[in-house]
Tab-separated table of C-alpha atoms in Angstrom:
chain	number	residue	atom	x	y	z
A	1099	MET	CA	-110.513	-59.827	18.855
A	1100	ALA	CA	-112.374	-62.191	16.543
A	1101	ASN	CA	-110.999	-63.805	13.432
A	1102	SER	CA	-111.960	-61.803	10.402
A	1103	THR	CA	-113.106	-63.306	7.116
A	1104	ASN	CA	-111.473	-60.394	5.317
A	1105	ILE	CA	-107.876	-61.401	5.908
A	1106	THR	CA	-105.242	-59.933	3.648
A	1107	TRP	CA	-102.539	-62.530	4.267
A	1108	HIS	CA	-102.263	-66.254	3.707
A	1109	ASP	CA	-103.837	-68.030	6.612
A	1110	SER	CA	-100.823	-70.228	7.302
A	1111	ALA	CA	-97.734	-69.668	9.407
A	1112	VAL	CA	-94.486	-68.929	7.640
A	1113	VAL	CA	-92.297	-72.026	7.770
A	1114	LYS	CA	-88.686	-72.918	7.032
A	1115	ALA	CA	-89.408	-73.963	3.440
A	1116	ASP	CA	-91.013	-70.564	2.740
A	1117	ARG	CA	-87.981	-68.697	4.024
A	1118	ARG	CA	-85.553	-70.885	2.093
A	1119	GLN	CA	-87.569	-70.263	-1.064
A	1120	HIS	CA	-87.567	-66.517	-0.401
A	1121	LEU	CA	-83.800	-66.490	0.142
A	1122	LYS	CA	-83.187	-68.919	-2.721
A	1123	GLN	CA	-80.910	-71.065	-0.618
A	1124	SER	CA	-80.953	-74.100	1.580
A	1125	SER	CA	-80.141	-73.621	5.254
A	1126	PHE	CA	-77.906	-75.695	7.489
A	1127	ILE	CA	-75.187	-75.418	10.117
A	1128	LEU	CA	-71.530	-75.266	9.098
A	1129	TRP	CA	-70.027	-76.470	12.367
A	1130	PHE	CA	-66.269	-75.878	12.506
A	1131	THR	CA	-64.430	-77.873	15.142
A	1132	GLY	CA	-60.720	-78.054	15.878
A	1133	LEU	CA	-57.931	-77.070	18.237
A	1134	SER	CA	-57.237	-73.503	19.265
A	1135	GLY	CA	-55.125	-72.040	16.472
A	1136	SER	CA	-56.177	-74.657	13.907
A	1137	GLY	CA	-57.778	-72.013	11.698
A	1138	LYS	CA	-61.517	-72.347	12.540
A	1139	SER	CA	-62.098	-68.654	13.016
A	1140	THR	CA	-59.995	-67.483	10.062
A	1141	LEU	CA	-61.602	-70.000	7.723
A	1142	SER	CA	-65.154	-69.357	8.894
A	1143	VAL	CA	-64.720	-65.585	8.476
A	1144	ALA	CA	-63.274	-66.047	4.997
A	1145	LEU	CA	-65.930	-68.568	3.955
A	1146	GLU	CA	-68.662	-66.270	5.287
A	1147	GLN	CA	-67.304	-63.443	3.154
A	1148	TYR	CA	-67.150	-65.656	0.090
A	1149	LEU	CA	-70.663	-67.053	0.528
A	1150	PHE	CA	-72.133	-63.628	1.274
A	1151	GLN	CA	-70.614	-62.235	-1.898
A	1152	GLN	CA	-72.175	-65.121	-3.788
A	1153	GLY	CA	-75.548	-63.918	-2.501
A	1154	TYR	CA	-76.078	-66.331	0.380
A	1155	LEU	CA	-77.363	-65.123	3.722
A	1156	VAL	CA	-74.908	-66.472	6.264
A	1157	TYR	CA	-74.530	-65.761	9.964
A	1158	ARG	CA	-71.547	-66.696	12.051
A	1159	LEU	CA	-71.625	-67.437	15.776
A	1160	ASP	CA	-68.288	-67.119	17.511
A	1161	GLY	CA	-66.738	-66.200	20.826
A	1162	ASP	CA	-67.268	-62.493	20.246
A	1163	ASN	CA	-71.019	-62.532	19.852
A	1164	ILE	CA	-71.779	-65.544	22.085
A	1165	ARG	CA	-69.453	-65.509	25.075
A	1166	HIS	CA	-70.171	-61.825	25.770
A	1167	GLY	CA	-73.895	-62.196	25.144
A	1168	LEU	CA	-76.047	-65.301	25.352
A	1169	ASN	CA	-73.434	-67.343	27.201
A	1170	SER	CA	-71.970	-64.595	29.379
A	1171	ASN	CA	-73.223	-66.468	32.453
A	1172	LEU	CA	-71.256	-69.637	31.661
A	1173	GLY	CA	-67.767	-70.564	32.775
A	1174	PHE	CA	-65.447	-73.352	31.690
A	1175	SER	CA	-66.460	-76.229	33.950
A	1176	PRO	CA	-67.431	-79.442	32.154
A	1177	ASP	CA	-71.134	-78.728	32.702
A	1178	ASP	CA	-70.800	-75.157	31.498
A	1179	ARG	CA	-68.868	-76.251	28.411
A	1180	THR	CA	-71.643	-78.675	27.520
A	1181	GLU	CA	-74.305	-76.024	28.145
A	1182	ASN	CA	-72.266	-73.594	26.034
A	1183	ILE	CA	-72.364	-75.933	23.048
A	1184	ARG	CA	-76.006	-76.877	23.661
A	1185	ARG	CA	-77.115	-73.238	23.531
A	1186	ILE	CA	-75.001	-72.558	20.443
A	1187	GLY	CA	-76.634	-75.579	18.828
A	1188	GLU	CA	-80.149	-74.417	19.726
A	1189	VAL	CA	-79.484	-70.920	18.377
A	1190	SER	CA	-77.980	-72.365	15.193
A	1191	LYS	CA	-81.126	-74.435	14.795
A	1192	LEU	CA	-83.235	-71.271	15.015
A	1193	PHE	CA	-81.140	-69.687	12.255
A	1194	VAL	CA	-81.589	-72.780	10.094
A	1195	ASP	CA	-85.328	-72.520	10.720
A	1196	ALA	CA	-85.108	-68.860	9.671
A	1197	GLY	CA	-83.591	-69.988	6.356
A	1198	VAL	CA	-80.128	-68.686	7.188
A	1199	ILE	CA	-76.863	-70.620	6.784
A	1200	ALA	CA	-75.451	-70.715	10.310
A	1201	MET	CA	-71.716	-70.995	10.886
A	1202	THR	CA	-70.098	-71.738	14.214
A	1203	ALA	CA	-66.429	-71.584	15.140
A	1204	PHE	CA	-65.835	-73.114	18.560
A	1205	ILE	CA	-63.294	-75.711	19.645
A	1206	SER	CA	-66.206	-77.965	20.709
A	1207	PRO	CA	-63.786	-80.734	21.754
A	1208	TYR	CA	-66.301	-83.363	22.830
A	1209	GLN	CA	-67.858	-85.829	20.422
A	1210	ALA	CA	-70.960	-86.147	22.616
A	1211	ASP	CA	-71.652	-82.408	22.593
A	1212	ARG	CA	-71.380	-82.237	18.811
A	1213	ALA	CA	-73.568	-85.344	18.479
A	1214	LEU	CA	-76.173	-83.604	20.616
A	1215	VAL	CA	-76.276	-80.667	18.203
A	1216	ARG	CA	-76.424	-82.989	15.193
A	1217	ALA	CA	-79.446	-84.683	16.757
A	1218	MET	CA	-81.229	-81.337	17.237
A	1219	VAL	CA	-81.655	-80.724	13.528
A	1220	GLU	CA	-82.880	-82.703	10.551
A	1221	PRO	CA	-80.609	-85.050	8.574
A	1222	GLY	CA	-78.389	-83.051	6.243
A	1223	GLU	CA	-78.684	-79.848	8.246
A	1224	PHE	CA	-75.529	-80.417	10.322
A	1225	VAL	CA	-72.283	-80.131	8.397
A	1226	GLU	CA	-69.383	-80.988	10.661
A	1227	ILE	CA	-66.147	-79.443	9.407
A	1228	TYR	CA	-63.052	-80.816	11.064
A	1229	VAL	CA	-60.262	-78.257	10.897
A	1230	GLU	CA	-57.311	-80.594	11.194
A	1231	CYS	CA	-54.007	-79.317	12.475
A	1232	SER	CA	-51.440	-80.891	14.784
A	1233	VAL	CA	-51.045	-79.545	18.307
A	1234	GLU	CA	-47.421	-78.791	17.394
A	1235	ALA	CA	-48.403	-76.603	14.451
A	1236	CYS	CA	-51.144	-74.846	16.445
A	1237	GLU	CA	-48.693	-74.242	19.257
A	1238	GLN	CA	-46.129	-72.855	16.839
A	1239	ARG	CA	-48.654	-70.319	15.519
A	1240	ASP	CA	-50.036	-69.501	19.000
A	1241	THR	CA	-51.265	-66.117	17.758
A	1242	LYS	CA	-53.059	-65.419	21.030
A	1243	GLY	CA	-50.281	-66.738	23.268
A	1244	LEU	CA	-52.707	-69.224	24.796
A	1245	TYR	CA	-50.516	-72.318	24.402
A	1246	ALA	CA	-47.655	-70.550	26.184
A	1247	LYS	CA	-49.995	-69.666	29.032
A	1248	ALA	CA	-51.328	-73.217	29.151
A	1249	ARG	CA	-47.786	-74.639	29.267
A	1250	ARG	CA	-46.997	-72.316	32.164
A	1251	GLY	CA	-50.135	-73.595	33.895
A	1252	GLU	CA	-51.850	-70.223	33.744
A	1253	ILE	CA	-54.768	-71.731	31.865
A	1254	LYS	CA	-56.222	-74.919	33.330
A	1255	GLU	CA	-57.726	-77.633	31.163
A	1256	PHE	CA	-56.564	-76.188	27.855
A	1257	THR	CA	-57.650	-78.350	24.915
A	1258	GLY	CA	-54.703	-80.166	23.350
A	1259	VAL	CA	-52.418	-79.452	26.305
A	1260	SER	CA	-54.197	-80.394	29.505
A	1261	ALA	CA	-57.642	-81.354	28.225
A	1262	PRO	CA	-58.601	-83.770	25.454
A	1263	TYR	CA	-59.734	-82.996	21.929
A	1264	GLU	CA	-61.940	-85.701	20.491
A	1265	ALA	CA	-61.545	-85.489	16.726
A	1266	PRO	CA	-64.664	-86.154	14.639
A	1267	THR	CA	-64.850	-89.730	13.404
A	1268	GLN	CA	-67.202	-89.067	10.497
A	1269	PRO	CA	-67.160	-85.350	9.705
A	1270	GLU	CA	-68.890	-84.203	6.511
A	1271	ILE	CA	-65.725	-82.297	5.605
A	1272	THR	CA	-62.119	-82.473	6.786
A	1273	ILE	CA	-59.802	-79.610	5.997
A	1274	ALA	CA	-56.124	-79.959	6.867
A	1275	THR	CA	-54.727	-76.462	7.238
A	1276	GLU	CA	-50.996	-77.033	7.720
A	1277	GLY	CA	-48.956	-75.635	4.839
A	1278	LYS	CA	-51.982	-74.217	3.034
A	1279	THR	CA	-53.082	-70.653	2.394
A	1280	VAL	CA	-56.461	-69.379	3.512
A	1281	THR	CA	-57.496	-69.144	-0.132
A	1282	GLU	CA	-56.592	-72.765	-0.777
A	1283	CYS	CA	-58.592	-73.861	2.259
A	1284	VAL	CA	-61.645	-71.791	1.335
A	1285	GLN	CA	-61.564	-73.105	-2.215
A	1286	GLN	CA	-61.426	-76.642	-0.881
A	1287	LEU	CA	-64.369	-75.952	1.445
A	1288	VAL	CA	-66.459	-74.388	-1.323
A	1289	THR	CA	-65.741	-77.299	-3.643
A	1290	ALA	CA	-66.760	-79.752	-0.938
A	1291	LEU	CA	-69.988	-77.851	-0.210
A	1292	GLU	CA	-70.827	-77.665	-3.920
A	1293	THR	CA	-70.059	-81.330	-4.491
A	1294	LYS	CA	-72.306	-82.317	-1.611
A	1295	GLY	CA	-75.123	-80.155	-2.983
A	1296	TYR	CA	-75.369	-77.634	-0.128
A	1297	LEU	CA	-75.067	-74.598	-2.348
A	1298	GLN	CA	-77.844	-75.496	-4.779
A	1299	ARG	CA	-80.527	-72.860	-5.303
A	1300	PRO	CA	-84.039	-74.170	-4.698
B	1325	MET	CA	-51.867	-71.662	6.845
B	1326	ALA	CA	-50.507	-68.267	5.805
B	1327	ASN	CA	-52.513	-65.368	4.521
B	1328	SER	CA	-52.521	-65.367	0.748
B	1329	THR	CA	-52.156	-62.255	-1.376
B	1330	ASN	CA	-54.438	-63.869	-3.935
B	1331	ILE	CA	-57.671	-63.609	-1.966
B	1332	THR	CA	-60.905	-63.868	-3.890
B	1333	TRP	CA	-63.144	-62.182	-1.315
B	1334	HIS	CA	-63.295	-58.758	0.281
B	1335	ASP	CA	-60.861	-58.662	3.146
B	1336	SER	CA	-63.412	-57.403	5.660
B	1337	ALA	CA	-65.865	-59.234	7.860
B	1338	VAL	CA	-69.523	-59.170	6.895
B	1339	VAL	CA	-71.348	-56.782	9.220
B	1340	LYS	CA	-74.954	-55.912	10.054
B	1341	ALA	CA	-75.115	-53.072	7.534
B	1342	ASP	CA	-74.017	-55.448	4.739
B	1343	ARG	CA	-76.736	-57.929	5.568
B	1344	ARG	CA	-79.423	-55.234	5.809
B	1345	GLN	CA	-78.347	-53.932	2.414
B	1346	HIS	CA	-78.460	-57.443	0.965
B	1347	LEU	CA	-81.943	-58.051	2.377
B	1348	LYS	CA	-83.101	-54.532	1.526
B	1349	GLN	CA	-84.584	-54.018	4.956
B	1350	SER	CA	-83.729	-52.621	8.327
B	1351	SER	CA	-83.584	-55.047	11.235
B	1352	PHE	CA	-84.982	-54.649	14.724
B	1353	ILE	CA	-86.925	-56.508	17.402
B	1354	LEU	CA	-90.713	-56.374	17.478
B	1355	TRP	CA	-91.219	-57.227	21.127
B	1356	PHE	CA	-94.841	-58.101	21.914
B	1357	THR	CA	-95.772	-57.955	25.596
B	1358	GLY	CA	-99.133	-58.489	27.249
B	1359	LEU	CA	-101.256	-60.805	29.352
B	1360	SER	CA	-101.919	-64.418	28.459
B	1361	GLY	CA	-104.810	-64.318	25.980
B	1362	SER	CA	-104.273	-60.666	25.025
B	1363	GLY	CA	-103.519	-61.604	21.434
B	1364	LYS	CA	-99.683	-61.465	21.308
B	1365	SER	CA	-99.278	-64.789	19.576
B	1366	THR	CA	-102.162	-64.366	17.121
B	1367	LEU	CA	-101.044	-60.874	16.156
B	1368	SER	CA	-97.371	-61.757	15.833
B	1369	VAL	CA	-98.180	-64.742	13.606
B	1370	ALA	CA	-100.457	-62.614	11.419
B	1371	LEU	CA	-97.979	-59.736	11.231
B	1372	GLU	CA	-95.176	-62.153	10.369
B	1373	GLN	CA	-97.272	-63.510	7.489
B	1374	TYR	CA	-98.048	-60.025	6.229
B	1375	LEU	CA	-94.448	-58.808	6.414
B	1376	PHE	CA	-93.093	-61.976	4.805
B	1377	GLN	CA	-95.511	-61.574	1.908
B	1378	GLN	CA	-94.277	-58.024	1.508
B	1379	GLY	CA	-90.799	-59.459	1.038
B	1380	TYR	CA	-89.336	-58.908	4.500
B	1381	LEU	CA	-87.309	-61.610	6.205
B	1382	VAL	CA	-88.901	-62.014	9.604
B	1383	TYR	CA	-88.346	-64.613	12.308
B	1384	ARG	CA	-90.593	-65.173	15.269
B	1385	LEU	CA	-89.475	-66.521	18.638
B	1386	ASP	CA	-92.243	-67.968	20.748
B	1387	GLY	CA	-92.929	-70.620	23.340
B	1388	ASP	CA	-92.867	-73.396	20.757
B	1389	ASN	CA	-89.340	-72.850	19.486
B	1390	ILE	CA	-87.799	-71.445	22.683
B	1391	ARG	CA	-89.263	-73.245	25.678
B	1392	HIS	CA	-88.674	-76.658	24.093
B	1393	GLY	CA	-85.234	-75.713	22.807
B	1394	LEU	CA	-82.853	-73.045	24.063
B	1395	ASN	CA	-84.726	-72.514	27.331
B	1396	SER	CA	-85.770	-76.099	28.015
B	1397	ASN	CA	-83.615	-76.058	31.149
B	1398	LEU	CA	-85.459	-73.115	32.710
B	1399	GLY	CA	-88.452	-73.207	35.030
B	1400	PHE	CA	-90.765	-70.463	36.241
B	1401	SER	CA	-88.945	-69.159	39.318
B	1402	PRO	CA	-88.254	-65.403	39.318
B	1403	ASP	CA	-84.595	-66.013	38.417
B	1404	ASP	CA	-85.513	-68.412	35.631
B	1405	ARG	CA	-88.113	-66.001	34.236
B	1406	THR	CA	-85.494	-63.267	34.074
B	1407	GLU	CA	-82.966	-65.623	32.464
B	1408	ASN	CA	-85.672	-66.720	30.012
B	1409	ILE	CA	-86.198	-63.151	28.818
B	1410	ARG	CA	-82.464	-62.399	28.861
B	1411	ARG	CA	-81.709	-65.321	26.541
B	1412	ILE	CA	-84.593	-64.405	24.239
B	1413	GLY	CA	-83.217	-60.870	24.128
B	1414	GLU	CA	-79.695	-62.059	23.306
B	1415	VAL	CA	-80.963	-64.339	20.533
B	1416	SER	CA	-83.130	-61.542	19.123
B	1417	LYS	CA	-80.053	-59.344	19.089
B	1418	LEU	CA	-78.205	-61.968	17.026
B	1419	PHE	CA	-81.071	-62.006	14.510
B	1420	VAL	CA	-80.981	-58.198	14.300
B	1421	ASP	CA	-77.232	-58.470	13.678
B	1422	ALA	CA	-77.999	-61.014	10.949
B	1423	GLY	CA	-80.248	-58.425	9.278
B	1424	VAL	CA	-83.463	-60.236	10.164
B	1425	ILE	CA	-86.557	-58.648	11.727
B	1426	ALA	CA	-86.991	-60.551	14.989
B	1427	MET	CA	-90.404	-60.912	16.588
B	1428	THR	CA	-91.017	-62.186	20.092
B	1429	ALA	CA	-94.314	-63.099	21.709
B	1430	PHE	CA	-93.870	-63.676	25.424
B	1431	ILE	CA	-95.844	-62.269	28.362
B	1432	SER	CA	-92.594	-60.688	29.650
B	1433	PRO	CA	-94.423	-59.109	32.594
B	1434	TYR	CA	-91.529	-57.266	34.201
B	1435	GLN	CA	-90.479	-53.789	33.152
B	1436	ALA	CA	-86.887	-54.423	34.284
B	1437	ASP	CA	-86.519	-57.515	32.086
B	1438	ARG	CA	-87.786	-55.660	29.025
B	1439	ALA	CA	-85.529	-52.695	29.824
B	1440	LEU	CA	-82.588	-55.091	29.945
B	1441	VAL	CA	-83.350	-56.287	26.413
B	1442	ARG	CA	-83.836	-52.719	25.186
B	1443	ALA	CA	-80.385	-51.879	26.555
B	1444	MET	CA	-78.787	-54.823	24.707
B	1445	VAL	CA	-79.408	-53.341	21.269
B	1446	GLU	CA	-78.873	-49.987	19.615
B	1447	PRO	CA	-81.391	-47.139	19.866
B	1448	GLY	CA	-84.289	-47.765	17.504
B	1449	GLU	CA	-83.724	-51.519	17.344
B	1450	PHE	CA	-86.166	-52.382	20.142
B	1451	VAL	CA	-89.830	-51.853	19.298
B	1452	GLU	CA	-91.963	-52.567	22.343
B	1453	ILE	CA	-95.510	-53.455	21.355
B	1454	TYR	CA	-97.941	-53.417	24.228
B	1455	VAL	CA	-100.867	-55.722	23.461
B	1456	GLU	CA	-103.442	-54.157	25.722
B	1457	CYS	CA	-106.403	-56.167	26.932
B	1458	SER	CA	-108.136	-56.268	30.303
B	1459	VAL	CA	-107.680	-59.298	32.526
B	1460	GLU	CA	-111.465	-59.745	32.340
B	1461	ALA	CA	-111.464	-59.942	28.545
B	1462	CYS	CA	-108.430	-62.252	28.504
B	1463	GLU	CA	-110.101	-64.465	31.087
B	1464	GLN	CA	-113.306	-64.537	29.089
B	1465	ARG	CA	-111.420	-65.772	26.012
B	1466	ASP	CA	-109.244	-68.216	28.004
B	1467	THR	CA	-108.630	-70.318	24.895
B	1468	LYS	CA	-106.107	-72.504	26.699
B	1469	GLY	CA	-108.095	-72.789	29.926
B	1470	LEU	CA	-105.155	-71.316	31.841
B	1471	TYR	CA	-107.134	-68.672	33.734
B	1472	ALA	CA	-109.548	-71.329	34.985
B	1473	LYS	CA	-106.610	-73.410	36.209
B	1474	ALA	CA	-105.036	-70.368	37.834
B	1475	ARG	CA	-108.295	-69.516	39.629
B	1476	ARG	CA	-108.453	-73.080	40.916
B	1477	GLY	CA	-104.894	-72.669	42.171
B	1478	GLU	CA	-103.534	-75.315	39.792
B	1479	ILE	CA	-101.107	-72.788	38.326
B	1480	LYS	CA	-99.092	-70.784	40.821
B	1481	GLU	CA	-98.021	-67.209	40.114
B	1482	PHE	CA	-100.111	-66.749	37.001
B	1483	THR	CA	-99.674	-63.292	35.503
B	1484	GLY	CA	-102.783	-61.157	35.959
B	1485	VAL	CA	-104.259	-63.510	38.557
B	1486	SER	CA	-101.631	-64.275	41.180
B	1487	ALA	CA	-98.579	-62.500	39.745
B	1488	PRO	CA	-98.210	-58.922	38.563
B	1489	TYR	CA	-98.110	-57.618	35.009
B	1490	GLU	CA	-96.147	-54.399	34.705
B	1491	ALA	CA	-97.546	-52.614	31.667
B	1492	PRO	CA	-95.049	-50.683	29.521
B	1493	THR	CA	-94.932	-47.005	30.385
B	1494	GLN	CA	-93.490	-45.835	27.065
B	1495	PRO	CA	-94.003	-48.546	24.460
B	1496	GLU	CA	-93.273	-47.677	20.844
B	1497	ILE	CA	-96.714	-49.058	19.919
B	1498	THR	CA	-99.835	-49.838	21.907
B	1499	ILE	CA	-102.491	-52.007	20.364
B	1500	ALA	CA	-105.788	-52.480	22.198
B	1501	THR	CA	-107.290	-55.729	21.008
B	1502	GLU	CA	-110.711	-55.812	22.674
B	1503	GLY	CA	-113.546	-55.601	20.153
B	1504	LYS	CA	-111.219	-55.603	17.153
B	1505	THR	CA	-110.619	-58.175	14.434
B	1506	VAL	CA	-107.150	-59.573	13.773
B	1507	THR	CA	-107.139	-57.734	10.454
B	1508	GLU	CA	-107.892	-54.417	12.101
B	1509	CYS	CA	-105.098	-54.949	14.612
B	1510	VAL	CA	-102.539	-55.973	11.957
B	1511	GLN	CA	-103.462	-52.977	9.825
B	1512	GLN	CA	-102.980	-50.708	12.814
B	1513	LEU	CA	-99.586	-52.297	13.541
B	1514	VAL	CA	-98.425	-51.979	9.934
B	1515	THR	CA	-99.510	-48.332	9.804
B	1516	ALA	CA	-97.621	-47.633	13.021
B	1517	LEU	CA	-94.467	-49.368	11.742
B	1518	GLU	CA	-94.659	-47.488	8.440
B	1519	THR	CA	-95.253	-44.145	10.133
B	1520	LYS	CA	-92.263	-44.665	12.390
B	1521	GLY	CA	-90.078	-45.546	9.394
B	1522	TYR	CA	-89.287	-49.167	10.291
B	1523	LEU	CA	-90.398	-50.574	6.958
B	1524	GLN	CA	-88.295	-48.307	4.756
B	1525	ARG	CA	-86.042	-50.027	2.240
B	1526	PRO	CA	-82.401	-48.984	2.522
């Protein structure tokens, strides 16, 4: 199999800039972090819908498509939690390289784990979104009944109850969800992303 | 954070079919398998270029972006090789879900590992491409000098020399690369993909 002189394609690999140009968007990671029940999942689903309808190609990683797939062989030990976030970061990086806006919605309670993901990608490609909500408010919602289980000791090392949550110190965006509607939160997120220039078309 | 009645987005999650429609393409995995030096990497790079220029969104997973990233904590033991392919399969599945045509170029010598990936996705989403080339021809090329090292015993369990390669029994596409130019091979691949209906626009 020799190289032909009669090639019918550009003789250069397709790179991130090419894919961004093709999709007419920049690509980056929207990394939601916050307590269980803070609104990460709800907000990321709603923001994904909004961005998709605006013509952006967005892909969301969450418990459903990660814990049952790529990370099905990980548990909840400290090492496994770190490996969980590391793999999610690496996959997000691949999506960014593919030109896609990656969104992730995981508690990701440790500053060091999030810093590791930030360091994987280029400056400006990691957008940390702190979904701020008090433990009390999250526990009051408790849509999945997880706080109740944690209080009864049926879940060990539950973030906010029996395990720490390290809030971001310098997140790109902070969204406080208490007392706000989903619409209000999404509008605030979109405004923040626009203001910071993430939604510009190349 | 209550649900608002004044939502400005469709109240349904974005799914694979939406993204395929948006990208005007189907999505699937083009899984190249074959010996070291058979032409997997060269062909996948060239095919990616061709498809991208035709307006398809394609993303290629290979040693460069996987072994140094997601799978940097895996070695070459049998278990690690299987885990390597499993993770690549799971990530490819995520790209298919994102509407992107995923391409992978790994030796992936074991039938069982490839069958595992095939089973992860829906029927028709796994396109096994057997890059056929004799060990002799691969060894003659030996662009990376790996066969020479393997013969000297400097690489243990080298596929085709000291470890088995289990050729696909029913690949979707077989491409024999000996005596052919890259252009000829890519044209054959494109014809096969078109004939099988993979490149139809929804």
